[in-house]
Structure formats: C-alpha cells, structure tokens
CSV table of C-alpha atoms and ligand atoms in Angstrom, one decimal:
chain,number,residue,atom,x,y,z
A,20,UNK,CA,20.5,-13.2,35.4
A,21,UNK,CA,17.4,-11.3,34.2
A,22,UNK,CA,17.9,-10.1,30.6
A,23,UNK,CA,17.3,-6.4,30.0
A,24,UNK,CA,15.5,-4.7,27.1
A,25,UNK,CA,14.2,-1.2,26.6
A,26,UNK,CA,12.6,1.2,24.2
A,27,UNK,CA,14.5,4.4,23.4
A,28,UNK,CA,12.5,7.5,22.3
A,29,UNK,CA,12.0,11.2,22.9
A,30,UNK,CA,9.3,11.6,24.2
A,31,UNK,CA,8.9,8.0,25.5
A,32,UNK,CA,6.9,8.2,28.8
A,33,UNK,CA,3.7,7.5,26.9
A,34,UNK,CA,5.1,4.3,25.3
A,35,UNK,CA,2.9,1.2,25.6
A,36,UNK,CA,5.9,-1.1,24.8
A,37,UNK,CA,6.9,-1.9,28.4
A,38,UNK,CA,3.4,-3.1,29.2
A,39,UNK,CA,3.2,-5.1,26.0
A,40,UNK,CA,6.5,-6.8,26.5
A,41,UNK,CA,5.8,-7.5,30.2
A,42,UNK,CA,2.7,-9.4,29.0
A,43,UNK,CA,4.6,-11.3,26.3
A,44,UNK,CA,7.3,-12.3,28.9
A,45,UNK,CA,4.7,-13.5,31.4
A,46,UNK,CA,2.9,-15.5,28.7
A,47,UNK,CA,6.1,-17.2,27.4
A,48,UNK,CA,7.7,-17.7,30.8
A,49,UNK,CA,10.7,-15.5,29.8
A,50,UNK,CA,12.9,-13.9,32.5
A,51,UNK,CA,13.4,-10.3,31.3
A,52,UNK,CA,12.8,-6.7,32.1
A,53,UNK,CA,11.7,-4.0,29.6
A,54,UNK,CA,11.8,-0.3,30.4
A,55,UNK,CA,11.2,3.0,28.6
A,56,UNK,CA,14.4,5.1,28.4
A,57,UNK,CA,14.3,8.8,27.4
A,58,UNK,CA,17.3,9.5,25.2
A,59,UNK,CA,18.4,13.1,24.7
A,60,UNK,CA,17.8,14.4,21.2
A,61,UNK,CA,21.5,14.8,20.7
A,62,UNK,CA,22.5,11.8,22.8
A,63,UNK,CA,21.0,8.6,21.3
A,64,UNK,CA,24.3,6.8,20.5
A,65,UNK,CA,25.6,7.5,24.0
A,66,UNK,CA,22.3,6.2,25.6
A,67,UNK,CA,22.6,3.0,23.6
A,68,UNK,CA,26.3,2.6,24.5
A,69,UNK,CA,25.4,3.0,28.2
A,70,UNK,CA,22.6,0.5,28.0
A,71,UNK,CA,24.9,-2.1,26.3
A,72,UNK,CA,27.6,-1.5,28.9
A,73,UNK,CA,25.1,-2.2,31.6
A,74,UNK,CA,24.3,-5.6,30.0
A,75,UNK,CA,21.3,-4.7,27.8
A,76,UNK,CA,20.4,-7.5,25.3
A,77,UNK,CA,18.2,-5.6,22.9
A,78,UNK,CA,16.1,-2.5,22.4
A,79,UNK,CA,13.3,-1.0,20.4
A,80,UNK,CA,13.6,2.4,18.9
A,81,UNK,CA,10.9,4.9,18.4
A,82,UNK,CA,10.5,8.5,17.2
A,83,UNK,CA,12.7,10.3,16.4
A,84,UNK,CA,15.7,7.9,16.4
A,85,UNK,CA,14.8,5.2,13.9
A,86,UNK,CA,17.1,6.6,11.1
A,87,UNK,CA,20.0,7.2,13.6
A,88,UNK,CA,19.5,3.7,14.9
A,89,UNK,CA,20.0,2.5,11.3
A,90,UNK,CA,23.3,4.2,11.1
A,91,UNK,CA,24.5,2.9,14.4
A,92,UNK,CA,24.2,-0.8,13.4
A,93,UNK,CA,27.1,-2.9,12.2
A,94,UNK,CA,24.7,-5.4,10.5
A,95,UNK,CA,21.1,-5.1,9.4
A,96,UNK,CA,18.3,-7.3,8.1
A,97,UNK,CA,17.3,-7.0,4.4
A,98,UNK,CA,14.0,-5.4,5.4
A,99,UNK,CA,15.8,-2.8,7.6
A,100,UNK,CA,18.1,-1.9,4.7
A,101,UNK,CA,15.0,-1.4,2.5
A,102,UNK,CA,13.2,0.7,5.2
A,103,UNK,CA,16.2,2.9,5.8
A,104,UNK,CA,15.3,2.8,9.4
A,105,UNK,CA,15.6,0.4,12.4
A,106,UNK,CA,13.1,-0.1,15.2
A,107,UNK,CA,14.7,-3.2,16.8
A,108,UNK,CA,18.3,-3.6,18.0
A,109,UNK,CA,20.0,-6.8,19.2
A,110,UNK,CA,23.3,-6.4,21.1
A,111,UNK,CA,25.6,-9.3,20.4
A,112,UNK,CA,29.3,-10.0,21.0
A,113,UNK,CA,30.0,-9.0,17.4
A,114,UNK,CA,28.2,-5.7,17.6
A,115,UNK,CA,24.8,-4.2,17.0
A,116,UNK,CA,22.3,-5.9,14.7
A,117,UNK,CA,19.3,-3.9,13.4
A,118,UNK,CA,15.9,-5.0,12.2
A,119,UNK,CA,12.7,-3.3,11.2
A,120,UNK,CA,9.5,-5.1,12.3
A,121,UNK,CA,7.0,-2.2,11.5
A,122,UNK,CA,6.1,-3.4,8.1
A,123,UNK,CA,5.7,-7.1,9.2
A,124,UNK,CA,3.5,-5.8,12.1
A,125,UNK,CA,1.3,-3.8,9.7
A,126,UNK,CA,0.9,-6.7,7.3
A,127,UNK,CA,0.1,-9.2,10.0
A,128,UNK,CA,-2.5,-7.0,11.6
A,129,UNK,CA,-4.2,-6.5,8.2
A,130,UNK,CA,-3.9,-10.1,6.9
A,131,UNK,CA,-4.3,-12.1,10.1
A,132,UNK,CA,-6.1,-10.0,12.7
A,133,UNK,CA,-8.4,-8.1,10.3
A,134,UNK,CA,-8.5,-11.1,7.9
A,135,UNK,CA,-8.0,-8.9,4.8
A,136,UNK,CA,-5.7,-10.4,2.2
A,137,UNK,CA,-3.5,-7.9,0.4
A,138,UNK,CA,-2.7,-10.1,-2.6
A,139,UNK,CA,-4.5,-9.0,-5.7
A,140,UNK,CA,-5.8,-5.8,-4.1
A,141,UNK,CA,-5.1,-2.1,-5.0
A,142,UNK,CA,-3.3,-0.3,-2.2
A,143,UNK,CA,-3.2,3.5,-1.7
A,144,UNK,CA,-0.5,4.6,0.8
A,145,UNK,CA,-0.9,8.1,2.2
A,146,UNK,CA,2.3,9.8,3.3
A,147,UNK,CA,5.9,9.7,2.2
A,148,UNK,CA,7.9,10.1,5.5
A,149,UNK,CA,9.7,7.4,7.5
A,150,UNK,CA,6.5,5.6,8.5
A,151,UNK,CA,5.5,5.2,4.9
A,152,UNK,CA,8.9,4.1,3.7
A,153,UNK,CA,9.2,1.4,6.4
A,154,UNK,CA,6.1,-0.5,5.2
A,155,UNK,CA,6.4,-0.3,1.4
A,156,UNK,CA,8.6,-3.4,0.8
A,157,UNK,CA,6.5,-5.6,3.2
A,158,UNK,CA,3.3,-4.4,1.4
A,159,UNK,CA,4.8,-5.2,-2.0
A,160,UNK,CA,5.9,-8.6,-0.9
A,161,UNK,CA,2.2,-9.4,-0.4
A,162,UNK,CA,1.7,-9.0,-4.2
A,163,UNK,CA,-1.0,-6.3,-4.4
A,164,UNK,CA,-2.0,-5.5,-8.0
A,165,UNK,CA,-1.2,-1.8,-7.6
A,166,UNK,CA,0.4,0.6,-5.1
A,167,UNK,CA,-0.1,4.3,-5.3
A,168,UNK,CA,1.9,6.6,-2.9
A,169,UNK,CA,0.1,9.9,-2.3
A,170,UNK,CA,1.6,12.8,-0.3
A,171,UNK,CA,0.9,16.5,0.3
A,172,UNK,CA,4.4,17.1,-1.1
A,173,UNK,CA,4.3,15.2,-4.4
A,174,UNK,CA,8.1,15.2,-4.8
A,175,UNK,CA,8.6,13.0,-1.7
A,176,UNK,CA,6.0,10.4,-2.9
A,177,UNK,CA,7.7,10.3,-6.4
A,178,UNK,CA,11.1,9.8,-4.8
A,179,UNK,CA,9.8,6.9,-2.7
A,180,UNK,CA,8.2,5.3,-5.8
A,181,UNK,CA,11.6,5.5,-7.6
A,182,UNK,CA,13.4,4.0,-4.6
A,183,UNK,CA,11.1,0.9,-4.9
A,184,UNK,CA,10.9,0.8,-8.7
A,185,UNK,CA,13.3,-2.2,-8.9
A,186,UNK,CA,10.6,-4.3,-7.1
A,187,UNK,CA,7.6,-3.1,-9.1
A,188,UNK,CA,6.3,0.0,-10.8
A,189,UNK,CA,4.7,2.2,-8.1
A,190,UNK,CA,2.4,5.2,-8.9
A,191,UNK,CA,2.9,8.4,-7.0
A,192,UNK,CA,1.7,12.0,-6.7
A,193,UNK,CA,-0.2,14.5,-4.6
A,194,UNK,CA,-3.7,13.7,-3.2
A,195,UNK,CA,-5.4,15.4,-6.2
A,196,UNK,CA,-3.7,12.9,-8.5
A,197,UNK,CA,-5.7,10.0,-7.0
A,198,UNK,CA,-9.0,11.5,-8.3
A,199,UNK,CA,-11.0,9.2,-10.4
A,200,UNK,CA,-9.3,6.0,-9.1
A,201,UNK,CA,-10.5,3.7,-6.4
A,202,UNK,CA,-8.6,1.4,-4.0
A,203,UNK,CA,-9.3,-1.7,-1.9
A,204,UNK,CA,-6.9,-0.8,0.9
A,205,UNK,CA,-6.1,2.7,2.0
A,206,UNK,CA,-3.4,3.1,4.6
A,207,UNK,CA,-2.7,6.4,6.4
A,208,UNK,CA,1.0,6.7,7.2
A,209,UNK,CA,0.9,10.5,7.6
A,210,UNK,CA,1.1,12.3,10.9
A,211,UNK,CA,-1.8,14.5,10.0
A,212,UNK,CA,-4.0,12.8,12.6
A,213,UNK,CA,-1.6,13.9,15.4
A,214,UNK,CA,-2.6,17.5,14.5
A,215,UNK,CA,-6.2,16.4,14.4
A,216,UNK,CA,-6.3,17.2,10.7
A,217,UNK,CA,-8.2,15.3,8.0
A,218,UNK,CA,-6.4,14.8,4.6
A,219,UNK,CA,-7.8,16.5,1.5
A,220,UNK,CA,-8.8,13.2,-0.3
A,221,UNK,CA,-10.9,13.4,-3.4
A,222,UNK,CA,-14.3,11.5,-3.1
A,223,UNK,CA,-14.7,8.0,-4.5
A,224,UNK,CA,-11.4,6.5,-3.4
A,225,UNK,CA,-12.9,3.8,-1.3
A,226,UNK,CA,-13.9,0.8,-3.4
A,227,UNK,CA,-16.9,-1.3,-2.2
A,228,UNK,CA,-15.6,-3.6,0.6
A,229,UNK,CA,-12.5,-1.5,1.1
A,230,UNK,CA,-10.3,-1.4,4.2
A,231,UNK,CA,-9.2,1.9,5.7
A,232,UNK,CA,-6.2,1.6,8.0
A,233,UNK,CA,-4.7,4.4,10.1
A,234,UNK,CA,-1.2,3.6,11.4
A,235,UNK,CA,-2.0,6.1,14.2
A,236,UNK,CA,-4.2,5.3,17.2
A,237,UNK,CA,-5.7,7.1,20.1
A,238,UNK,CA,-8.6,7.1,22.5
A,239,UNK,CA,-11.3,7.5,20.0
A,240,UNK,CA,-11.4,7.4,16.2
A,241,UNK,CA,-8.8,9.4,14.3
A,242,UNK,CA,-9.9,12.1,11.7
A,243,UNK,CA,-8.8,9.7,8.9
A,244,UNK,CA,-11.1,6.9,10.3
A,245,UNK,CA,-14.0,9.3,10.4
A,246,UNK,CA,-13.4,10.5,6.8
A,247,UNK,CA,-13.1,6.8,5.7
A,248,UNK,CA,-16.4,5.9,7.2
A,249,UNK,CA,-18.1,8.9,5.7
A,250,UNK,CA,-16.7,7.9,2.3
A,251,UNK,CA,-17.9,4.3,2.5
A,252,UNK,CA,-15.0,2.2,3.7
A,253,UNK,CA,-16.3,-1.2,4.8
A,254,UNK,CA,-13.7,-1.9,7.4
A,255,UNK,CA,-12.0,0.8,9.4
A,256,UNK,CA,-9.0,0.2,11.8
A,257,UNK,CA,-6.5,2.1,13.8
A,258,UNK,CA,-2.8,1.2,14.3
A,259,UNK,CA,-3.0,-0.4,17.7
A,260,UNK,CA,-2.8,-3.9,16.2
A,261,UNK,CA,0.3,-2.9,14.3
A,262,UNK,CA,1.9,-1.7,17.5
A,263,UNK,CA,1.3,-5.0,19.2
A,264,UNK,CA,2.4,-7.0,16.1
A,265,UNK,CA,5.6,-5.2,15.6
A,266,UNK,CA,6.4,-5.8,19.3
A,267,UNK,CA,5.6,-9.5,18.9
A,268,UNK,CA,8.0,-9.7,15.9
A,269,UNK,CA,10.7,-8.0,18.0
A,270,UNK,CA,10.1,-10.3,20.9
A,271,UNK,CA,10.3,-13.4,18.6
A,272,UNK,CA,13.6,-12.1,17.2
A,273,UNK,CA,15.1,-11.6,20.7
A,274,UNK,CA,13.7,-14.7,22.5
A,275,UNK,CA,13.1,-17.2,19.7
A,276,UNK,CA,9.5,-17.7,20.8
A,277,UNK,CA,6.4,-16.0,19.3
A,278,UNK,CA,3.9,-14.6,21.8
A,279,UNK,CA,0.2,-14.7,21.3
A,280,UNK,CA,-0.6,-11.1,20.4
A,281,UNK,CA,-4.4,-11.2,20.5
A,282,UNK,CA,-5.0,-11.2,24.3
A,283,UNK,CA,-2.4,-8.4,24.7
A,284,UNK,CA,-4.1,-6.4,21.9
A,285,UNK,CA,-7.5,-6.9,23.6
A,286,UNK,CA,-6.1,-5.7,27.0
A,287,UNK,CA,-4.6,-2.7,25.4
A,288,UNK,CA,-7.8,-1.8,23.7
A,289,UNK,CA,-9.7,-2.0,27.0
A,290,UNK,CA,-7.1,0.3,28.6
A,291,UNK,CA,-7.3,2.8,25.8
A,292,UNK,CA,-11.1,3.0,26.0
A,293,UNK,CA,-11.1,3.2,29.8
B,325,ATR,P1,7.0,9.9,10.0
B,325,ATR,O1,8.3,9.3,10.4
B,325,ATR,O2,5.9,9.7,11.0
B,325,ATR,O3,6.6,9.4,8.6
B,325,ATR,P2,7.7,12.4,8.7
B,325,ATR,O4,8.9,11.7,8.1
B,325,ATR,O5,7.9,13.7,9.3
B,325,ATR,O6,7.2,11.5,9.9
B,325,ATR,O7,6.5,12.4,7.7
B,325,ATR,C1,5.3,12.9,8.0
B,325,ATR,C2,4.3,12.6,6.9
B,325,ATR,O8,3.0,13.1,7.3
B,325,ATR,C3,4.6,13.2,5.6
B,325,ATR,O9,4.1,12.4,4.5
B,325,ATR,C4,3.9,14.6,5.7
B,325,ATR,O10,3.6,15.2,4.4
B,325,ATR,P3,4.7,16.1,3.7
B,325,ATR,O11,5.8,15.2,3.2
B,325,ATR,O12,4.0,16.8,2.6
B,325,ATR,O13,5.2,17.0,4.8
B,325,ATR,C5,2.6,14.1,6.3
B,325,ATR,N1,1.8,15.1,7.0
B,325,ATR,C6,2.1,15.6,8.3
B,325,ATR,N2,1.2,16.5,8.6
B,325,ATR,C7,0.3,16.6,7.6
B,325,ATR,C8,-0.9,17.4,7.3
B,325,ATR,N3,-1.4,18.2,8.2
B,325,ATR,N4,-1.5,17.2,6.1
B,325,ATR,C9,-1.0,16.3,5.2
B,325,ATR,N5,0.1,15.6,5.4
B,325,ATR,C10,0.7,15.7,6.6
C-alpha cells in the first residue's frame, strides 16, 4: 500500500511541497504520495479527520492553520510546544503527534547551506508573529551572543522576549529601538515583503560580514533583500532553502531517512527563476 501524505493550507494551490516531497521520495526509494489539500477556513479539523480516515499517514500544515494544528495534537515535540505552532503531523494508532520543523529548517539553511555559524553572533529577528515565534528557540539553541526581537508593534516583540526569558535574556522593541546597534545576522520574519513593503530600519544595523536572511521568497529579490544589500550586508538570502530544509526534516521524521536537500533546492531555484 502506498502511504499518503499531504499539506493542508488555505490557499494551498501555490504550494511547492508536493514537488519537493515527490523528489525526496524518488531519491530515497520511498513509496508514497503527497498532495496539496485545501482546507476550508472553518473546517481544518474536519479535513484532517477525513484524511486520517482515508488512511493518511502524515501531513504538513501551512498558513493559516499552524496554531489550530497545535491544538489538535494529542502529543507534541518539545520544539513544537515552544513554537506554539505545528507544521508537521504524524497520524499514529495512539492519535496525532505534532512537530515543528520550521526553526530547524532555518538553522540548517543558515549554518549548513550558507555556511554561516550562529554561535557567538548577534542576531536581530524582525517580526513578532507566528513565523518569528517558531524560530526563536532553535536560534537560541545555537548560542548566539545576543538576540534582539524588533517589531512594528513593540508590545508583541516584548511579549515574545518574555516568553523566552527562561532560556536567555532577549532584547525587544520597535525598529527605532535598534538604532545605534549592529548585528551579524538579521532575519526577516515579517510578512511585509508580501505587501512589497520595505521595513523602516535605521541605518548601520548590518555589521561588516553580516548575513541578511528573508524567510520569504519569490521570483526576484524581496524588498528586504534589496534594503540589506543597500545597507552593506555581505551575504543576502531568501527563504527557499528554509522551505526545502523544513520539508527534509518532516520527511526524515515520517520515513526515518534523511533526503539530500541540495539537488531539490537547486531544481526549485531554477523553476522559480524560469
Ligand atoms: P506570521 O504567522 O507570518 O508571522 P502574523 O502572525 O500575522 O503572520 O505576523 C506578521 C508579522 O509581520 C508581524 O510581526 C507584523 O507586525 P505587527 O505585529 O506590527 O503587525 C509584521 N508585518 C506585516 N506587515 C508589515 C508591514 N507592512 N510593516 C512592518 N511589519 C509588518
């Protein structure tokens, strides 16, 4: 019997996950199918129940269902508990297990694919929504010397810093509060790029040799990537590698075998450019 997997989202038609997992499966000789399933905004739990009843083994979850997926799980990984959101579901005899592979995907893309160690570096995280929250603990586990969370709405950044204060002291505030500081790694976890908007960052944030990472991706450069180049970032990356790496992590969890993400990332990059 071919094992079934899917990604739930709304919208979901644009999802690259089916193509990514099909390549992983071919590479690893795994007999599985992976499809994109549109769940109604008020019908996520029902859609999951139907998929499980039809023999589904696991699923990814994307916007806007990651928090609802968290609530649906009977058991969760420690990193999912910290993230407050779930992007990977495993359907077992004893119920639904939830994990969150987004942070691990981001860290692997930065440290392995981009060869930029995070230990001992100063990180600025832009944004304080679900995307930012999901990557904080995995970033802190890499032992940076400092983490600053900056957000348009300062309260939300400060609340996030408090939520992680038991791990390490985290600075937080609005964008203006970062003035006069500089950082080695600046990660954009806001959705401002979706609206084609650049963030009002004070000048001088990018230290010599710094990395600018946008968790978003698109056909060309995002507004954040353009701003980072103009302000002197040495290395500028979009979030396509994170997308492939969070998928590889989910695949490994489901199938017990780790796919080679680099050829899949290269193929996706070519497709996006074409
Ligand atoms: P996600 O799950 O993608 O993180 P979210 O929880 O809605 O989505 O959070 C969106 C993030 O992008 C927030 O940090 C938001 O800032 P506010 O908290 O101040 O709303 C940020 N964001 C979205 N559009 C933005 C814009 N045009 N300028 C600056 N920040 C923006």
